Tab-separated table of C-alpha atoms and ligand atoms in Angstrom:
chain	number	residue	atom	x	y	z
T	8	MET	CA	0.987	-69.272	14.270
T	9	ASP	CA	-1.634	-66.881	15.655
T	10	ASN	CA	-4.590	-69.220	15.411
T	11	ALA	CA	-2.805	-72.497	16.246
T	12	LEU	CA	-5.531	-73.637	18.634
T	13	ARG	CA	-8.065	-73.600	15.816
T	14	PHE	CA	-6.272	-76.454	14.061
T	15	SER	CA	-6.065	-80.149	14.862
T	16	LEU	CA	-4.436	-83.279	13.432
T	17	ALA	CA	-7.427	-83.435	11.064
T	18	ASP	CA	-5.917	-80.469	9.167
T	19	PHE	CA	-2.489	-81.830	8.221
T	20	PHE	CA	-3.242	-85.187	6.594
T	21	PHE	CA	-2.471	-84.066	3.044
T	22	ASN	CA	1.176	-83.277	2.428
T	23	ASP	CA	2.268	-81.097	-0.480
T	24	ASN	CA	5.957	-81.244	0.474
T	25	PRO	CA	7.882	-82.557	-2.586
T	26	ASP	CA	10.117	-84.602	-0.249
T	27	VAL	CA	8.145	-87.585	1.058
T	28	LEU	CA	10.353	-87.742	4.154
T	29	LYS	CA	9.370	-84.263	5.241
T	30	PRO	CA	6.050	-83.391	6.879
T	31	PRO	CA	3.985	-80.452	5.611
T	32	SER	CA	5.733	-77.172	6.555
T	33	ASP	CA	2.661	-75.755	8.283
T	34	PHE	CA	2.523	-78.940	10.420
T	35	GLU	CA	6.055	-78.201	11.699
T	36	GLU	CA	5.075	-74.642	12.455
T	37	TRP	CA	1.913	-75.824	14.251
T	38	MET	CA	3.756	-78.443	16.306
T	39	SER	CA	6.360	-75.892	17.436
T	40	ASP	CA	3.698	-73.563	18.881
T	41	SER	CA	4.043	-73.628	22.684
T	42	ARG	CA	0.266	-73.959	23.206
T	43	ILE	CA	0.123	-77.011	20.925
T	44	GLN	CA	3.168	-78.497	22.646
T	45	ALA	CA	1.390	-78.051	25.980
T	46	CYS	CA	-1.619	-79.994	24.629
T	47	PHE	CA	0.552	-82.792	23.254
T	48	SER	CA	2.464	-83.023	26.544
T	49	PHE	CA	-0.498	-85.009	27.954
T	50	PHE	CA	0.168	-87.799	25.525
T	51	GLU	CA	2.856	-90.491	25.703
T	52	GLN	CA	3.587	-89.770	29.357
T	53	GLN	CA	5.751	-92.514	30.818
T	54	LEU	CA	4.237	-94.896	33.363
T	55	LEU	CA	7.005	-96.025	35.693
T	56	SER	CA	5.154	-99.064	36.996
T	57	ALA	CA	2.461	-101.533	35.900
T	58	PRO	CA	-0.835	-100.136	34.569
T	59	LYS	CA	-2.515	-100.618	37.941
T	60	THR	CA	-5.018	-98.210	39.470
T	61	SER	CA	-2.241	-96.756	41.573
T	62	THR	CA	0.794	-96.004	39.467
T	63	GLU	CA	3.788	-93.707	39.132
T	64	ILE	CA	4.260	-91.459	36.118
T	65	LEU	CA	7.092	-89.309	34.836
T	66	SER	CA	4.959	-86.229	34.336
T	67	ASN	CA	5.511	-84.212	31.180
T	68	LEU	CA	4.208	-81.160	33.052
T	69	ASP	CA	7.264	-80.829	35.306
T	70	GLY	CA	9.552	-83.725	34.295
T	71	LYS	CA	9.242	-85.303	37.758
T	72	ARG	CA	7.906	-88.643	39.106
T	73	HIS	CA	4.494	-88.477	40.755
T	74	LYS	CA	2.056	-90.999	42.192
T	75	PHE	CA	-1.286	-91.130	40.362
T	76	ILE	CA	-4.670	-92.775	40.566
T	77	ASN	CA	-4.947	-94.248	37.099
T	78	LEU	CA	-8.338	-94.065	35.363
T	79	THR	CA	-6.947	-94.444	31.876
T	80	SER	CA	-5.671	-98.015	31.384
T	81	TYR	CA	-7.812	-100.764	29.827
T	82	ASN	CA	-6.757	-103.254	32.524
T	83	TYR	CA	-10.474	-103.565	33.328
T	84	LEU	CA	-10.183	-106.775	35.353
T	85	GLY	CA	-6.657	-106.286	36.694
T	86	LEU	CA	-5.462	-109.396	34.834
T	87	SER	CA	-2.297	-107.803	33.484
T	88	THR	CA	-0.820	-107.992	36.996
T	89	HIS	CA	-2.805	-110.897	38.446
T	90	PRO	CA	-0.307	-113.112	40.357
T	91	GLU	CA	-1.483	-116.316	38.656
T	92	VAL	CA	-1.231	-114.703	35.210
T	93	ILE	CA	2.277	-113.447	35.940
T	94	ALA	CA	3.352	-116.876	37.254
T	95	ALA	CA	1.989	-118.578	34.116
T	96	ALA	CA	3.735	-116.040	31.863
T	97	ILE	CA	7.046	-116.623	33.686
T	98	GLU	CA	6.659	-120.392	33.201
T	99	GLY	CA	5.885	-119.792	29.514
T	100	LEU	CA	8.962	-117.610	29.205
T	101	LYS	CA	11.200	-120.245	30.812
T	102	GLN	CA	9.831	-123.071	28.698
T	103	TYR	CA	9.425	-121.380	25.300
T	104	GLY	CA	11.586	-118.227	25.364
T	105	LEU	CA	10.486	-114.739	24.459
T	106	GLY	CA	9.494	-114.909	20.805
T	107	ALA	CA	7.810	-117.484	18.550
T	108	SER	CA	10.528	-116.736	15.977
T	109	GLY	CA	8.370	-117.410	12.965
T	110	ALA	CA	5.113	-116.802	11.154
T	111	PRO	CA	2.423	-119.317	12.193
T	112	LEU	CA	2.207	-121.182	8.870
T	113	LEU	CA	5.923	-121.976	8.682
T	114	SER	CA	7.532	-122.268	12.084
T	115	GLY	CA	5.823	-119.999	14.623
T	116	THR	CA	2.947	-122.205	15.800
T	117	LEU	CA	3.587	-123.573	19.281
T	118	ASP	CA	1.346	-126.011	21.146
T	119	LEU	CA	0.523	-123.025	23.388
T	120	HIS	CA	-1.081	-121.194	20.441
T	121	VAL	CA	-3.121	-124.247	19.439
T	122	THR	CA	-4.292	-124.804	23.022
T	123	PHE	CA	-5.282	-121.178	23.525
T	124	ALA	CA	-7.073	-120.895	20.160
T	125	ARG	CA	-9.061	-124.031	21.052
T	126	MET	CA	-9.880	-122.614	24.487
T	127	LEU	CA	-11.098	-119.347	22.955
T	128	ALA	CA	-13.255	-121.127	20.350
T	129	GLU	CA	-14.822	-123.226	23.093
T	130	PHE	CA	-15.323	-120.164	25.299
T	131	LYS	CA	-17.005	-118.236	22.468
T	132	GLN	CA	-18.956	-121.351	21.373
T	133	LYS	CA	-17.726	-121.062	17.804
T	134	GLU	CA	-16.089	-123.819	15.767
T	135	ASP	CA	-12.630	-122.305	15.477
T	136	CYS	CA	-10.434	-119.333	16.324
T	137	LEU	CA	-7.531	-117.481	14.732
T	138	LEU	CA	-4.945	-115.698	16.890
T	139	PHE	CA	-3.189	-112.488	15.832
T	140	SER	CA	-0.214	-110.692	17.394
T	141	SER	CA	-2.245	-107.520	17.811
T	142	GLY	CA	-5.883	-106.559	18.033
T	143	LEU	CA	-5.492	-103.989	15.293
T	144	GLY	CA	-3.852	-106.636	13.096
T	145	GLY	CA	-6.783	-108.967	13.807
T	146	ASN	CA	-9.330	-106.467	12.543
T	147	LEU	CA	-7.212	-105.458	9.545
T	148	GLY	CA	-6.503	-109.068	8.649
T	149	THR	CA	-10.087	-110.213	9.000
T	150	MET	CA	-11.406	-107.496	6.700
T	151	GLN	CA	-8.610	-107.891	4.177
T	152	GLY	CA	-8.767	-111.703	4.371
T	153	LEU	CA	-12.546	-111.995	3.930
T	154	LEU	CA	-13.599	-109.173	1.631
T	155	ARG	CA	-13.038	-108.903	-2.105
T	156	LYS	CA	-13.507	-106.290	-4.808
T	157	GLY	CA	-17.238	-105.753	-5.344
T	158	ASP	CA	-18.123	-106.595	-1.730
T	159	LEU	CA	-19.649	-104.064	0.615
T	160	LEU	CA	-18.468	-103.283	4.140
T	161	VAL	CA	-21.105	-101.451	6.159
T	162	MET	CA	-19.974	-99.996	9.475
T	163	ASP	CA	-21.375	-98.007	12.349
T	164	GLU	CA	-19.832	-94.519	11.984
T	165	LYS	CA	-18.189	-94.968	15.394
T	166	CYS	CA	-16.342	-98.172	14.492
T	167	HIS	CA	-12.637	-98.377	15.313
T	168	LYS	CA	-10.010	-97.180	12.821
T	169	SER	CA	-8.672	-100.733	12.424
T	170	LEU	CA	-11.953	-101.773	10.764
T	171	VAL	CA	-11.945	-98.763	8.444
T	172	ASP	CA	-8.308	-99.402	7.535
T	173	GLY	CA	-9.163	-103.066	6.957
T	174	GLY	CA	-11.832	-102.018	4.469
T	175	THR	CA	-9.364	-99.702	2.733
T	176	LEU	CA	-6.828	-102.509	2.489
T	177	ALA	CA	-9.467	-104.844	1.028
T	178	ARG	CA	-10.398	-102.107	-1.499
T	179	VAL	CA	-14.088	-102.650	-0.952
T	180	LYS	CA	-16.885	-100.149	-1.017
T	181	MET	CA	-17.495	-98.839	2.514
T	182	LYS	CA	-20.697	-97.311	3.821
T	183	PHE	CA	-21.189	-95.853	7.297
T	184	PHE	CA	-24.557	-95.774	9.045
T	185	GLU	CA	-25.360	-93.194	11.692
T	186	HIS	CA	-24.384	-94.372	15.113
T	187	ASN	CA	-26.678	-97.154	16.332
T	188	ASP	CA	-29.414	-96.119	13.883
T	189	PRO	CA	-31.171	-99.221	12.495
T	190	LEU	CA	-33.333	-97.134	10.143
T	191	HIS	CA	-30.308	-95.600	8.451
T	192	LEU	CA	-28.698	-99.028	8.302
T	193	ASN	CA	-31.821	-100.374	6.634
T	194	ARG	CA	-31.711	-97.621	4.006
T	195	ILE	CA	-28.114	-98.457	3.135
T	196	LEU	CA	-28.785	-102.196	2.935
T	197	GLU	CA	-31.887	-101.625	0.814
T	198	GLN	CA	-29.814	-99.550	-1.648
T	199	HIS	CA	-27.244	-102.355	-1.927
T	200	LYS	CA	-29.557	-105.367	-1.936
T	201	GLY	CA	-28.034	-108.525	-3.356
T	202	ILE	CA	-24.379	-107.509	-2.841
T	203	ARG	CA	-22.191	-109.697	-0.596
T	204	THR	CA	-22.080	-107.577	2.549
T	205	LEU	CA	-20.314	-107.642	5.888
T	206	LEU	CA	-21.818	-105.503	8.622
T	207	ALA	CA	-19.271	-104.414	11.273
T	208	ILE	CA	-20.412	-103.251	14.706
T	209	GLU	CA	-18.867	-103.056	18.168
T	210	GLY	CA	-20.253	-104.511	21.398
T	211	VAL	CA	-19.249	-101.456	23.473
T	212	TYR	CA	-18.340	-98.288	21.570
T	213	SER	CA	-14.987	-97.237	22.904
T	214	MET	CA	-15.364	-93.448	23.093
T	215	ASP	CA	-18.923	-93.388	24.451
T	216	GLY	CA	-19.297	-96.631	26.379
T	217	ASP	CA	-22.747	-97.314	24.921
T	218	LEU	CA	-23.799	-100.749	23.660
T	219	VAL	CA	-24.676	-101.711	20.128
T	220	LYS	CA	-28.451	-101.875	19.598
T	221	LEU	CA	-28.028	-105.472	18.589
T	222	PRO	CA	-31.661	-106.689	18.662
T	223	GLU	CA	-32.780	-103.888	16.320
T	224	ILE	CA	-29.745	-104.312	14.064
T	225	VAL	CA	-30.281	-108.072	13.838
T	226	ASP	CA	-33.931	-107.482	12.915
T	227	VAL	CA	-32.813	-105.280	10.014
T	228	CYS	CA	-30.146	-107.741	8.840
T	229	ASN	CA	-32.608	-110.645	8.947
T	230	GLN	CA	-34.328	-109.096	5.920
T	231	TYR	CA	-31.163	-109.313	3.806
T	232	PRO	CA	-29.814	-112.848	3.186
T	233	ASN	CA	-26.492	-111.556	1.788
T	234	VAL	CA	-25.595	-109.621	4.947
T	235	ARG	CA	-23.435	-111.258	7.631
T	236	ILE	CA	-22.552	-109.705	10.976
T	237	PHE	CA	-19.049	-109.108	12.374
T	238	ILE	CA	-18.872	-107.877	15.958
T	239	ASP	CA	-15.829	-106.308	17.623
T	240	GLU	CA	-16.049	-107.177	21.323
T	241	ALA	CA	-12.766	-105.430	22.264
T	242	HIS	CA	-14.329	-103.577	25.213
T	243	SER	CA	-16.880	-106.215	26.205
T	244	THR	CA	-15.234	-109.659	26.251
T	245	LEU	CA	-14.975	-111.210	29.749
T	246	MET	CA	-17.260	-108.456	31.091
T	247	PHE	CA	-20.670	-108.745	29.373
T	248	GLY	CA	-22.955	-111.764	29.280
T	249	ASP	CA	-23.465	-114.329	32.046
T	250	ASN	CA	-20.391	-116.234	30.866
T	251	GLY	CA	-18.379	-113.187	29.800
T	252	ARG	CA	-18.659	-113.919	26.082
T	253	GLY	CA	-19.603	-110.317	25.350
T	254	VAL	CA	-22.505	-108.118	24.306
T	255	ALA	CA	-23.862	-110.687	21.823
T	256	GLU	CA	-24.267	-113.076	24.766
T	257	HIS	CA	-25.733	-110.264	26.875
T	258	PHE	CA	-28.530	-109.887	24.278
T	259	GLY	CA	-28.902	-113.651	23.715
T	260	LEU	CA	-28.057	-113.200	20.012
T	261	GLU	CA	-24.785	-115.078	19.560
T	262	ASP	CA	-26.286	-117.329	16.885
T	263	LYS	CA	-26.840	-114.244	14.696
T	264	ILE	CA	-23.148	-113.305	14.732
T	265	GLY	CA	-21.190	-114.790	11.843
T	266	ILE	CA	-17.755	-113.764	13.105
T	267	SER	CA	-16.676	-112.347	16.446
T	268	PHE	CA	-13.510	-110.409	17.252
T	269	GLY	CA	-11.814	-109.826	20.592
T	270	THR	CA	-8.570	-108.281	21.739
T	271	LEU	CA	-6.204	-109.586	24.385
T	272	SER	CA	-4.917	-106.123	25.291
T	273	LYS	CA	-7.849	-104.903	27.381
T	274	SER	CA	-9.783	-107.077	29.867
T	275	PHE	CA	-7.344	-109.979	29.235
T	276	GLY	CA	-4.433	-107.747	30.246
T	277	GLY	CA	-2.050	-109.013	27.543
T	278	LEU	CA	-1.491	-108.359	23.855
T	279	GLY	CA	-2.947	-109.766	20.649
T	280	GLY	CA	-6.286	-110.305	18.951
T	281	PHE	CA	-8.532	-113.193	17.942
T	282	VAL	CA	-11.492	-113.952	15.693
T	283	CYS	CA	-13.898	-116.837	16.164
T	284	SER	CA	-16.180	-118.234	13.459
T	285	ASN	CA	-16.998	-121.432	11.574
T	286	ALA	CA	-14.077	-123.775	10.926
T	287	LYS	CA	-14.168	-123.386	7.139
T	288	ILE	CA	-13.869	-119.598	7.127
T	289	ILE	CA	-11.101	-119.665	9.756
T	290	ARG	CA	-9.223	-122.140	7.543
T	291	TYR	CA	-9.701	-119.775	4.589
T	292	LEU	CA	-8.635	-116.703	6.605
T	293	LYS	CA	-5.402	-118.461	7.558
T	294	GLY	CA	-4.479	-118.378	3.892
T	295	TYR	CA	-5.304	-114.732	3.235
T	296	ALA	CA	-5.120	-112.611	6.408
T	297	SER	CA	-1.664	-111.044	6.046
T	298	PRO	CA	-1.293	-109.946	9.708
T	299	TYR	CA	-1.669	-113.670	10.507
T	300	ASN	CA	0.349	-115.414	7.849
T	301	PHE	CA	3.040	-112.793	7.168
T	302	SER	CA	3.722	-111.828	10.774
T	303	CYS	CA	5.399	-113.546	13.700
T	304	ALA	CA	3.049	-115.585	15.920
T	305	PRO	CA	2.186	-114.078	19.332
T	306	SER	CA	4.877	-114.101	22.012
T	307	PRO	CA	4.775	-117.411	23.989
T	308	PRO	CA	4.875	-115.939	27.534
T	309	VAL	CA	1.998	-113.638	26.616
T	310	ILE	CA	-0.067	-116.590	25.380
T	311	ALA	CA	0.832	-118.632	28.488
T	312	GLY	CA	-0.374	-115.690	30.587
T	313	MET	CA	-3.544	-115.347	28.489
T	314	ILE	CA	-4.431	-119.030	28.972
T	315	LYS	CA	-4.342	-118.386	32.711
T	316	ALA	CA	-6.190	-115.063	32.345
T	317	LEU	CA	-9.089	-116.793	30.572
T	318	GLU	CA	-9.208	-119.439	33.298
T	319	VAL	CA	-9.098	-116.855	36.141
T	320	ALA	CA	-11.738	-114.598	34.554
T	321	THR	CA	-14.205	-117.421	33.853
T	322	ARG	CA	-13.822	-119.712	36.883
T	323	ASP	CA	-16.166	-117.457	38.866
T	324	SER	CA	-17.734	-114.012	38.489
T	325	SER	CA	-15.786	-112.220	41.230
T	326	LEU	CA	-13.704	-109.907	38.982
T	327	LYS	CA	-16.700	-109.069	36.821
T	328	ASP	CA	-18.891	-108.419	39.870
T	329	LYS	CA	-16.285	-106.082	41.344
T	330	LEU	CA	-16.021	-104.227	38.026
T	331	TRP	CA	-19.786	-103.639	37.882
T	332	ASP	CA	-19.916	-102.589	41.573
T	333	ASN	CA	-17.163	-100.060	40.938
T	334	THR	CA	-18.836	-98.851	37.736
T	335	ALA	CA	-22.176	-98.300	39.485
T	336	TYR	CA	-20.494	-96.465	42.371
T	337	PHE	CA	-18.505	-94.248	39.994
T	338	LYS	CA	-21.563	-93.434	37.888
T	339	LYS	CA	-23.629	-92.522	40.946
T	340	ASN	CA	-20.946	-90.058	42.073
T	341	LEU	CA	-20.692	-88.481	38.610
T	342	LYS	CA	-24.479	-88.209	38.373
T	343	ASP	CA	-24.549	-86.425	41.748
T	344	MET	CA	-22.130	-83.880	40.213
T	345	GLN	CA	-24.530	-83.522	37.252
T	346	LEU	CA	-21.802	-84.295	34.769
T	347	ASP	CA	-22.679	-85.284	31.202
T	348	THR	CA	-21.675	-88.922	30.812
T	349	GLY	CA	-23.457	-89.350	27.471
T	350	GLY	CA	-25.173	-92.680	26.878
T	351	THR	CA	-22.690	-94.920	28.689
T	352	GLU	CA	-23.941	-98.386	29.608
T	353	SER	CA	-20.581	-99.896	30.441
T	354	GLN	CA	-17.282	-99.531	32.295
T	355	VAL	CA	-16.228	-96.864	29.762
T	356	ILE	CA	-17.525	-93.531	31.085
T	357	PRO	CA	-17.043	-90.300	29.152
T	358	ILE	CA	-17.240	-86.931	30.892
T	359	ILE	CA	-18.308	-84.692	28.043
T	360	ILE	CA	-17.272	-81.093	28.541
T	361	GLY	CA	-18.259	-79.563	25.182
T	362	SER	CA	-16.549	-77.691	22.383
T	363	SER	CA	-13.787	-75.752	24.130
T	364	GLY	CA	-10.367	-77.288	23.618
T	365	GLU	CA	-8.857	-74.625	25.895
T	366	LEU	CA	-11.162	-75.590	28.754
T	367	LEU	CA	-10.439	-79.292	28.172
T	368	PHE	CA	-6.684	-78.790	28.522
T	369	GLU	CA	-7.042	-76.350	31.423
T	370	MET	CA	-9.027	-79.035	33.278
T	371	ALA	CA	-6.582	-81.760	32.208
T	372	THR	CA	-3.687	-79.766	33.685
T	373	ALA	CA	-5.530	-79.161	36.964
T	374	VAL	CA	-6.558	-82.821	37.282
T	375	GLN	CA	-3.039	-84.027	36.619
T	376	LYS	CA	-1.536	-81.628	39.158
T	377	ARG	CA	-3.840	-83.194	41.753
T	378	GLY	CA	-2.520	-86.723	40.982
T	379	LEU	CA	-5.287	-88.085	38.764
T	380	PHE	CA	-4.303	-89.764	35.505
T	381	LEU	CA	-7.387	-88.972	33.415
T	382	GLN	CA	-6.614	-88.217	29.810
T	383	PRO	CA	-8.314	-85.552	27.694
T	384	VAL	CA	-9.832	-86.803	24.436
T	385	ASP	CA	-9.791	-84.100	21.793
T	386	PHE	CA	-11.034	-83.657	18.226
T	387	PRO	CA	-10.590	-85.455	15.786
T	388	ALA	CA	-10.711	-88.550	18.036
T	389	VAL	CA	-14.199	-87.362	19.068
T	390	PRO	CA	-16.500	-84.750	17.468
T	391	ALA	CA	-15.403	-81.132	18.097
T	392	HIS	CA	-18.585	-80.335	20.020
T	393	SER	CA	-18.109	-83.189	22.499
T	394	ARG	CA	-14.554	-83.006	23.738
T	395	ARG	CA	-14.226	-85.122	26.833
T	396	PHE	CA	-12.392	-87.090	29.465
T	397	ARG	CA	-12.846	-90.833	29.406
T	398	ILE	CA	-12.787	-93.026	32.493
T	399	SER	CA	-11.918	-96.710	32.180
T	400	VAL	CA	-13.227	-98.302	35.355
T	401	SER	CA	-11.225	-101.221	36.737
T	402	SER	CA	-12.221	-103.970	39.160
T	403	GLN	CA	-8.980	-103.094	40.973
T	404	LEU	CA	-10.142	-99.636	42.092
T	405	SER	CA	-10.795	-99.363	45.823
T	406	LYS	CA	-13.732	-97.286	47.106
T	407	GLU	CA	-11.143	-94.877	48.610
T	408	GLU	CA	-9.504	-94.426	45.203
T	409	ILE	CA	-12.876	-93.758	43.581
T	410	ASP	CA	-13.757	-91.244	46.333
T	411	THR	CA	-10.435	-89.421	45.921
T	412	ALA	CA	-10.802	-89.414	42.134
T	413	CYS	CA	-14.358	-88.069	42.378
T	414	ASN	CA	-13.277	-85.260	44.726
T	415	ILE	CA	-10.680	-84.181	42.164
T	416	ILE	CA	-13.182	-84.468	39.297
T	417	GLU	CA	-15.670	-82.373	41.247
T	418	ASP	CA	-13.142	-79.611	42.059
T	419	GLU	CA	-11.305	-79.466	38.737
T	420	ILE	CA	-13.926	-80.474	36.144
T	421	ALA	CA	-17.467	-80.056	37.492
T	422	GLN	CA	-16.694	-76.712	39.181
T	423	ARG	CA	-15.002	-75.289	36.079
T	424	LEU	CA	-17.898	-76.040	33.731
T	425	PRO	CA	-19.854	-72.941	32.702
G	523	LIG	C1	-12.907	-101.275	19.383
G	523	LIG	C2	-11.461	-101.620	19.210
G	523	LIG	N1	-11.101	-102.569	18.329
G	523	LIG	C3	-9.805	-102.889	18.146
G	523	LIG	C4	-8.803	-102.277	18.853
G	523	LIG	C5	-7.365	-102.649	18.607
G	523	LIG	O1	-6.934	-103.477	19.660
G	523	LIG	P1	-5.435	-103.498	20.175
G	523	LIG	O2	-5.180	-102.238	20.933
G	523	LIG	O3	-5.408	-104.711	21.046
G	523	LIG	O4	-4.565	-103.604	18.979
G	523	LIG	C6	-9.122	-101.290	19.770
G	523	LIG	C7	-8.058	-100.591	20.528
G	523	LIG	O5	-8.202	-99.662	21.225
G	523	LIG	C8	-10.494	-100.942	19.975
G	523	LIG	O6	-10.867	-99.998	20.850
């Protein structure tokens, strides 16, 4: 394929192959192009140790093991490998075994699940909490469990795919407002006045690291009594707000949030998702959210570890403080290099390099050869004019690791920019 680099995954969604178990023929041709294979070789590389800041990877570039500084994992607070979390998970494993062996309504609910859900509800200062086996399942299930035909789901255009898929599953009308634009949101709500509406936003937007403009958005929603707010705090729980409850706490607007989502796979260092809201709607969701009631309950050792993770992260602010120190230090270094980090206000820092996919992958190769695990993010995951790298800062990073990483970024990214 001569022009293979001009295509992306956005071009092969529709499949005219008469056999449903065969992909489109031009997709096969595209995937077999050596330049496309080189791009895809950055993905699904195998980590050979825990997702710490220093890790070993079986590199797809040369098929060999190499040591890397890892800027890509969401282990923001290092809890996935915290010794107390591991010890608690091992105890959970010994006492309860590996799997819950049942859906929560029938036989999968353990006292561990009940304890943790209560702890999370108390932490988030909501009446009740529902646990899911995955974050994605939590978002899907909440949308599909709450919304009905005729309802409206309004989302920021940068909301996560799980929320969009949840809306599709619920078969509701979906409207997207321009990113963080309260005026556009207002126009949409005005056009749909009187309809039962859920507004979905995120605390920290995961590709840009900026915060939701919650005060302005709440002001708009206050004019529409039928609009309730859902916030996805996947990249903000345990990190934002004096008590770590997220961006809604950071803005002092928790009482305006009707339902709040979090994932256990990022700052918590585990796996699973949760939503917190009033007791009546959680009771109702239990009956209708399929990823809850038709799926096995979360794995007991994971929940045992998560109970400890919540305790460790909230007993003092040391992990959070270290994360924000590291974030400030990283950002200062990147600013000195005059890199474009967009509108980041969080531990998620994009390095936007522009529209050239070739340049992105040339830089990605150079960075990886120098021992930095910093993944390229290409279209369609981000707009074609703002291809980027994305740093996930961790409290575990040492100053030496940040200095080494910044030297590599300066040589292989900053210096190569036109
Ligand atoms: C904003 C947001 N919501 C939900 C999810 C899904 O969470 P999980 O990976 O725990 O399934 C993600 C995952 O990246 C996310 O970024």
